[in-house]
Coordinates of C-alpha atoms and ligand atoms in Angstrom, one line a residue:
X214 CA 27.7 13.1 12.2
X215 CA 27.4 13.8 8.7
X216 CA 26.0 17.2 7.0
X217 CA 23.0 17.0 5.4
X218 CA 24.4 17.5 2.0
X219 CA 26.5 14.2 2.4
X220 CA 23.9 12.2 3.8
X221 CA 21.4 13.0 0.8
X222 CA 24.4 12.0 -1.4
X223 CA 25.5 8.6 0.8
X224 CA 21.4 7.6 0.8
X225 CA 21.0 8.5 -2.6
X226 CA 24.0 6.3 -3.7
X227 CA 23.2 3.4 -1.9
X228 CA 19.6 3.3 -2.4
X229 CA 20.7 3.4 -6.4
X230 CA 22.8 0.3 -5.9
X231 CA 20.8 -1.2 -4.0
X232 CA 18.0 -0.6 -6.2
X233 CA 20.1 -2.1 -9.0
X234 CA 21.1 -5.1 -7.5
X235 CA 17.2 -5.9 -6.4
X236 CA 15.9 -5.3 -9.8
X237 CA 15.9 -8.1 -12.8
X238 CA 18.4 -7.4 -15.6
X239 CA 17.5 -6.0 -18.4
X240 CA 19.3 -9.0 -20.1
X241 CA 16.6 -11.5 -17.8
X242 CA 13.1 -12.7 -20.0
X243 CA 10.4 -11.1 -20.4
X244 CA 12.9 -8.5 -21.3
X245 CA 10.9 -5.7 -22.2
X246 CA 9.2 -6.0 -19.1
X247 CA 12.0 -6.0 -17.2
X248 CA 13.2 -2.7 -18.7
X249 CA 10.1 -0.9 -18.3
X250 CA 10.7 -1.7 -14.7
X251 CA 13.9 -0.5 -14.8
X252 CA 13.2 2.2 -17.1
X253 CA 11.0 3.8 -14.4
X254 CA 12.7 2.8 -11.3
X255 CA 16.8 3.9 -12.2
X256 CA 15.6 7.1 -13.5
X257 CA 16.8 9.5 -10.9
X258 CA 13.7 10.7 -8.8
X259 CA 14.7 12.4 -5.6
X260 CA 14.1 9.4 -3.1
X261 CA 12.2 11.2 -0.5
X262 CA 11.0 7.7 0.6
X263 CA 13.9 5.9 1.3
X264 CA 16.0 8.6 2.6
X265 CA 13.0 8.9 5.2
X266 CA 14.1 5.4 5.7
X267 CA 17.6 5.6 6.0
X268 CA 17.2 9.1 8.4
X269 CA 14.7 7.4 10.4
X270 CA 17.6 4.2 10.7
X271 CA 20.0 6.9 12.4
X272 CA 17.2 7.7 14.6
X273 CA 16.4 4.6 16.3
X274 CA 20.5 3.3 15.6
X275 CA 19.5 0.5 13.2
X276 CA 22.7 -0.7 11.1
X277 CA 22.2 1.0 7.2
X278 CA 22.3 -2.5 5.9
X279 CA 18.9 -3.5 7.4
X280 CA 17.7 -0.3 6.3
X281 CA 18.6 -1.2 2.1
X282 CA 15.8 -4.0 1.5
X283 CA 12.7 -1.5 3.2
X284 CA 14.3 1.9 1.8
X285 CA 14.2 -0.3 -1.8
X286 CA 10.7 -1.6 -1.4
X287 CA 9.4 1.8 -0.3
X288 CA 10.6 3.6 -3.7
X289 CA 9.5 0.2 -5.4
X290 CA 5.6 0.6 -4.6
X291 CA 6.0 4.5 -5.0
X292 CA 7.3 4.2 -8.5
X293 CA 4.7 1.5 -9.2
X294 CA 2.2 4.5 -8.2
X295 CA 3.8 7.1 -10.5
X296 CA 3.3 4.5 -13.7
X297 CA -0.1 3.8 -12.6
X298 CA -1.0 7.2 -12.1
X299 CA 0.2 9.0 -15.4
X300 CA -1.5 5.9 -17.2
X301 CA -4.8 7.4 -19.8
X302 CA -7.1 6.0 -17.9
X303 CA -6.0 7.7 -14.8
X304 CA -4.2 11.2 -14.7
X305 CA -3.1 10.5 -18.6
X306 CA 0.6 12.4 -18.4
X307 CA 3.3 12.4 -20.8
X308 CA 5.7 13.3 -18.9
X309 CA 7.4 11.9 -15.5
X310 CA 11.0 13.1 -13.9
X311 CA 11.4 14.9 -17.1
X312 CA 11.2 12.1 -19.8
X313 CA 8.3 10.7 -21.4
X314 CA 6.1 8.3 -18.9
X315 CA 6.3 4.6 -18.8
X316 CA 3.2 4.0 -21.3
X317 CA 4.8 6.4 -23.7
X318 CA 8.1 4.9 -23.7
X319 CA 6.5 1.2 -24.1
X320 CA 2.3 1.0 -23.9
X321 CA -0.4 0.8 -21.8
X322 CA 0.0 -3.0 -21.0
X323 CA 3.8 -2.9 -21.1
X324 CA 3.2 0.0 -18.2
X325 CA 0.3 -2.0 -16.2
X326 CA 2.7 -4.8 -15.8
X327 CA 5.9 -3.1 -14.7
X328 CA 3.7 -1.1 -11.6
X329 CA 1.9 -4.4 -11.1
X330 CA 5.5 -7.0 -10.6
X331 CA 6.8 -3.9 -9.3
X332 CA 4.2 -4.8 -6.0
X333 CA 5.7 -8.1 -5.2
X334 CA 8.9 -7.2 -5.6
X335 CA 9.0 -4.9 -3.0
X336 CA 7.3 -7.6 -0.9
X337 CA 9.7 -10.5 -2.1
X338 CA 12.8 -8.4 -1.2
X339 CA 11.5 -7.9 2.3
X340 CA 10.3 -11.6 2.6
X341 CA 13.9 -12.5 1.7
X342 CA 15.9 -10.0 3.7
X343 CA 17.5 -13.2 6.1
X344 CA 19.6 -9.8 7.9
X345 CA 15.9 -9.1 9.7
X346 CA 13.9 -11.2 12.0
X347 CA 10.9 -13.2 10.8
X348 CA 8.9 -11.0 12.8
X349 CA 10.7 -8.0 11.6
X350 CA 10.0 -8.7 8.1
X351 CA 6.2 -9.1 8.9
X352 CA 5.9 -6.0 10.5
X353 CA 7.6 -4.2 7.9
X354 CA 5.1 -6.0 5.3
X355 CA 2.3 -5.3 7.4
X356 CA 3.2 -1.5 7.3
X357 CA 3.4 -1.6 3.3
X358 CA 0.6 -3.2 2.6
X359 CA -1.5 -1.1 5.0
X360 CA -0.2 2.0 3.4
X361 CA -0.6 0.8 -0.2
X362 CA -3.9 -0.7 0.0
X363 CA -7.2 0.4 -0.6
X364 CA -7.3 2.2 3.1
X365 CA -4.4 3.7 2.1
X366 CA -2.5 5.3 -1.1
X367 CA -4.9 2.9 -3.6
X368 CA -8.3 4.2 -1.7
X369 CA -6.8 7.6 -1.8
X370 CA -5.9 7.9 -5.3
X371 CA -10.0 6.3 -5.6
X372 CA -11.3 9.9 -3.7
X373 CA -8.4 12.0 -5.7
X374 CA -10.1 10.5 -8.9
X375 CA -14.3 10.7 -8.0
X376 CA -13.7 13.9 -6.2
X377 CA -12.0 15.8 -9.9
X378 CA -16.0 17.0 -10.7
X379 CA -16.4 18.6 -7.3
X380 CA -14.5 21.0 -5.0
X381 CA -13.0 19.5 -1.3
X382 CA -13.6 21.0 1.7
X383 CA -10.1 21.5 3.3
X384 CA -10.8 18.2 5.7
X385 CA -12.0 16.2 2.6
X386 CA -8.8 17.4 1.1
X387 CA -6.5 16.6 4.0
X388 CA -8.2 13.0 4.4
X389 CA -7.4 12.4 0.4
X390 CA -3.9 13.0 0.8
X391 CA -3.2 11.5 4.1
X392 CA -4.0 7.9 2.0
X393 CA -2.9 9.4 -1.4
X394 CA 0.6 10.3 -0.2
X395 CA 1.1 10.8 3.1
X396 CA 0.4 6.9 3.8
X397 CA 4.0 6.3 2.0
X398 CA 5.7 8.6 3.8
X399 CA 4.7 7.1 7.3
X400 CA 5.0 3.6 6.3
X401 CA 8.9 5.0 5.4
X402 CA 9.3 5.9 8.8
X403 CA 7.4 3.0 10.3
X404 CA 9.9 0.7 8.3
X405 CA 12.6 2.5 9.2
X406 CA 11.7 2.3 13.1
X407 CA 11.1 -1.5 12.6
X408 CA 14.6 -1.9 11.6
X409 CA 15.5 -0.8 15.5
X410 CA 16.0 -2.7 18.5
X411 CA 14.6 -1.5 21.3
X412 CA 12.7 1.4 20.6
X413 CA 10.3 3.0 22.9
X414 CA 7.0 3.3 22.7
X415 CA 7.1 7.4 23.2
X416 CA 9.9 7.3 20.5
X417 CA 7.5 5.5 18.4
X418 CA 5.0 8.2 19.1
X419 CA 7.1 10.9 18.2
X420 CA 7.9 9.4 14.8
X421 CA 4.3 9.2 14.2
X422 CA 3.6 12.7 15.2
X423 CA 6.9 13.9 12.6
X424 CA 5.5 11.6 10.2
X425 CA 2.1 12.5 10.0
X426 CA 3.2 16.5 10.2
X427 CA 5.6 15.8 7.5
X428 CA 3.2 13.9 5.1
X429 CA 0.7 16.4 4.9
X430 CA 3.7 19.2 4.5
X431 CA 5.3 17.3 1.6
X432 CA 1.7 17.6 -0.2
X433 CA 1.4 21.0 0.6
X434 CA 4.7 21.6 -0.6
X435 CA 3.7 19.6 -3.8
X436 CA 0.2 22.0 -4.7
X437 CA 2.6 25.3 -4.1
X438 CA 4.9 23.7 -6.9
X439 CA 2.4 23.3 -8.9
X440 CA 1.2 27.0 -8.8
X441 CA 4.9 28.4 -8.8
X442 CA 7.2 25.4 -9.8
X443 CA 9.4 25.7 -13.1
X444 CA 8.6 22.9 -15.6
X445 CA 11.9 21.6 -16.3
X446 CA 12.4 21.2 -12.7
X447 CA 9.8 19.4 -11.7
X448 CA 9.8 17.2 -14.7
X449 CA 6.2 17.5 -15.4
X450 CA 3.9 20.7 -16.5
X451 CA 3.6 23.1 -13.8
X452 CA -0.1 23.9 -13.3
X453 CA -1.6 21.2 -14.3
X454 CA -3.9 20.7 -11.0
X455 CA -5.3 24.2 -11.8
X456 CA -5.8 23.8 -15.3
X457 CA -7.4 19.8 -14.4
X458 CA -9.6 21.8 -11.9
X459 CA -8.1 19.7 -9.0
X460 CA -8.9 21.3 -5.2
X461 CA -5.5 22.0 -3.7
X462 CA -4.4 23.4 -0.6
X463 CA -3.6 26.7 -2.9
X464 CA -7.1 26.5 -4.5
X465 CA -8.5 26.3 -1.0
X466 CA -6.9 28.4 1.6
X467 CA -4.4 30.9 -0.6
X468 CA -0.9 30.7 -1.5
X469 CA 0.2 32.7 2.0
X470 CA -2.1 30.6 4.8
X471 CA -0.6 27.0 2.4
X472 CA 2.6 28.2 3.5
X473 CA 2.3 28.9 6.9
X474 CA 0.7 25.9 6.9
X475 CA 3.4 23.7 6.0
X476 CA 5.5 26.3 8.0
X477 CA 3.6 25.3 11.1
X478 CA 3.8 21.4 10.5
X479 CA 7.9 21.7 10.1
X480 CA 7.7 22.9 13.3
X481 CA 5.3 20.2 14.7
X482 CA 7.3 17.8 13.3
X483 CA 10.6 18.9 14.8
X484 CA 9.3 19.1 18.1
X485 CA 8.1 15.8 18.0
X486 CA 11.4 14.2 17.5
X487 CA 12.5 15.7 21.2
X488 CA 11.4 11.9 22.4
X489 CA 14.2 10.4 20.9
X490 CA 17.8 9.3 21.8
X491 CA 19.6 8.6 19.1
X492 CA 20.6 11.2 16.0
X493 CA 17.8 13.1 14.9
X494 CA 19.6 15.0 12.7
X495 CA 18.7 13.8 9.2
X496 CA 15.2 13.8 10.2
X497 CA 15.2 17.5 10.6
X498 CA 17.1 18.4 7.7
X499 CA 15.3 16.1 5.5
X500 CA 12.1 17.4 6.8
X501 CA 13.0 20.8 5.9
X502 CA 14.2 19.8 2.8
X503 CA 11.2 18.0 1.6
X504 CA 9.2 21.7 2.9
X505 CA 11.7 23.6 0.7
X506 CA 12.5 21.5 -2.2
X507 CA 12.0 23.0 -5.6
X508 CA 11.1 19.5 -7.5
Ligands
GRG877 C1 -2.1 4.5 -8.9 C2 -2.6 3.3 -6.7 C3 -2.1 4.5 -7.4 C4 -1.8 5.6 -6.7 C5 -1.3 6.8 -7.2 C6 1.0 8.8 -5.4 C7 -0.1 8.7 -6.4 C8 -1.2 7.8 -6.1 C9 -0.1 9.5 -7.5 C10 0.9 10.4 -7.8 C11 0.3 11.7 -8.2 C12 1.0 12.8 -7.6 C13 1.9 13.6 -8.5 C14 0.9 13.1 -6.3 C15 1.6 14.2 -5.6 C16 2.6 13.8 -4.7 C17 3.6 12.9 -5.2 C18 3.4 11.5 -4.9 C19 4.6 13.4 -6.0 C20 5.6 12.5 -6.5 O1 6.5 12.2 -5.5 P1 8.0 12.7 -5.4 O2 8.0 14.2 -5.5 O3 8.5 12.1 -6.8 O4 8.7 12.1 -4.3 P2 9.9 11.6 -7.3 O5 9.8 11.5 -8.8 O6 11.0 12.5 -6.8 O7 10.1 10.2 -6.7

């Protein structure tokens, strides 16, 4: 079983080739588009999502080479969110993994269009992954497109956006970011799980318990950077949900209850994962890691 520090390092180095080999050269026309794609995509982000993939793989014992078409697709729609987001006419940032957002680097249209073939990319390489079953490859579509749409990340990022005049209440709040961000994170580990052969439906359950625990801690994690996080760091201004006005768990329930919080949900999460058979291991190192990261 490998250590946490060499799985993070395996995923991380497969998911970057894998990445590469998916994406359009730079060299292939419309070549500006295709390197504001890959401007924003090959830039290093930690790739939470797809090790939540790969981790999840170990847990139900699905071969890692299923595992590199849903772990790319994941990060593919959750970069396509990061352009869209920093974009003027939404959270208008300059700054994005610590160099200057898609729209600055190119423009506005140039940025639109690598998030928007970013979309169907993700899809196509799923579509086309002949290693997975037909119906494999629907369910895994099924579970991205639920999670991206406007019931999920898309309709969440629509409350984050009308609710910036008004303060949540802390169930308004944990309803936003269930869609905005924690709809990603479970569709990772429903992917992952769909890459499996025979896996339980109380192994199922337990993933959705961790997953649902871990979403909402990753978020939690996320406002507590941004009252405390260093700016080089994180790659973009620390304190800019304060100074935007933004309701955050901080805002709302104190910097001590947030962390118990997310304390509390680590735990729920691990416990969850008793249902399983195979190696859990990753899950709940990653799980802790994504609680605990500094970025
Ligand atoms: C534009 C449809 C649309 C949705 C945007 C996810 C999102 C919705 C906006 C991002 C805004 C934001 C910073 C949310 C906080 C949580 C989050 C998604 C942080 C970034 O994810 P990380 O930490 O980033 O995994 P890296 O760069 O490591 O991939």
């Amino acid at each position: 079983m490998p250590d946490f520090q060499a799985f993070m390092r395996d995923s991380q180095a497969r998911i970057e080739r894998a990445l590469d080999d998916y994406l359009p050269t730079s060299a292939t026309q419309p070549t500006r588009l295709h390197e504001a794609m890959r401007y924003s995509i090959m830039d290093g982000g930690k790739r939470v999502r797809p090790m939540l993939v790969y981790a999840t793989g170990l847990a139900v014992d699905a071969p890692n080479h299923l595992l590199d078409a849903p772990a790319c697709a994941i990060e593919m729609i959750h970069v396509y969110s990061l352009i869209h987001d920093d974009l003027p006419a939404m959270d208008n940032d300059d700054l994005r993994r610590g160099r200057p957002t898609c729209h600055k680097a190119y423009d506005d249209a140039m940025a639109i269009l690598a998030g928007d073939a970013l979309q169907p990319l993700a899809l196509d390489i799923i579509a086309n992954e002949e290693q997975l079953s037909y119906s494999s490859r629907l369910k895994i579509i099924q579970a991205l497109t639920a999670a991206s749409g406007s019931l999920g990340m898309a309709g969440g990022q629509a409350i984050d956006l009308e609710a910036e005049t008004r303060t949540l209440t802390l169930q308004q709040l944990e309803e936003m970011h269930a869609r905005k961000t924690g709809a990603l994170i479970r569709a990772a580990i429903q992917m992952g799980a769909l890459c499996g052969e025979d896996v339980s439906a109380a192994e199922l359950a337990g993933l959705e318990i961790y997953a649902k625990c871990i979403g909402l801690a990753f978020q939690i994690q996320d406002d507590i950077l941004d009252e405390i996080g260093d700016t080089t760091k994180l790659g973009k201004p620390q304190g800019s949900d304060r100074e935007n006005g933004k309701s955050t768990f901080v805002s709302l329930c104190g910097m001590e209850a947030s962390k118990r919080r997310k304390k509390e949900l680590l735990e729920q999460a691990i416990s969850a994962l008793d249902t399983l058979r195979y190696d859990t291991s990753q899950l709940v190192e990653l799980g802790r890691y994504i609680v605990r990261r500094d970025c």
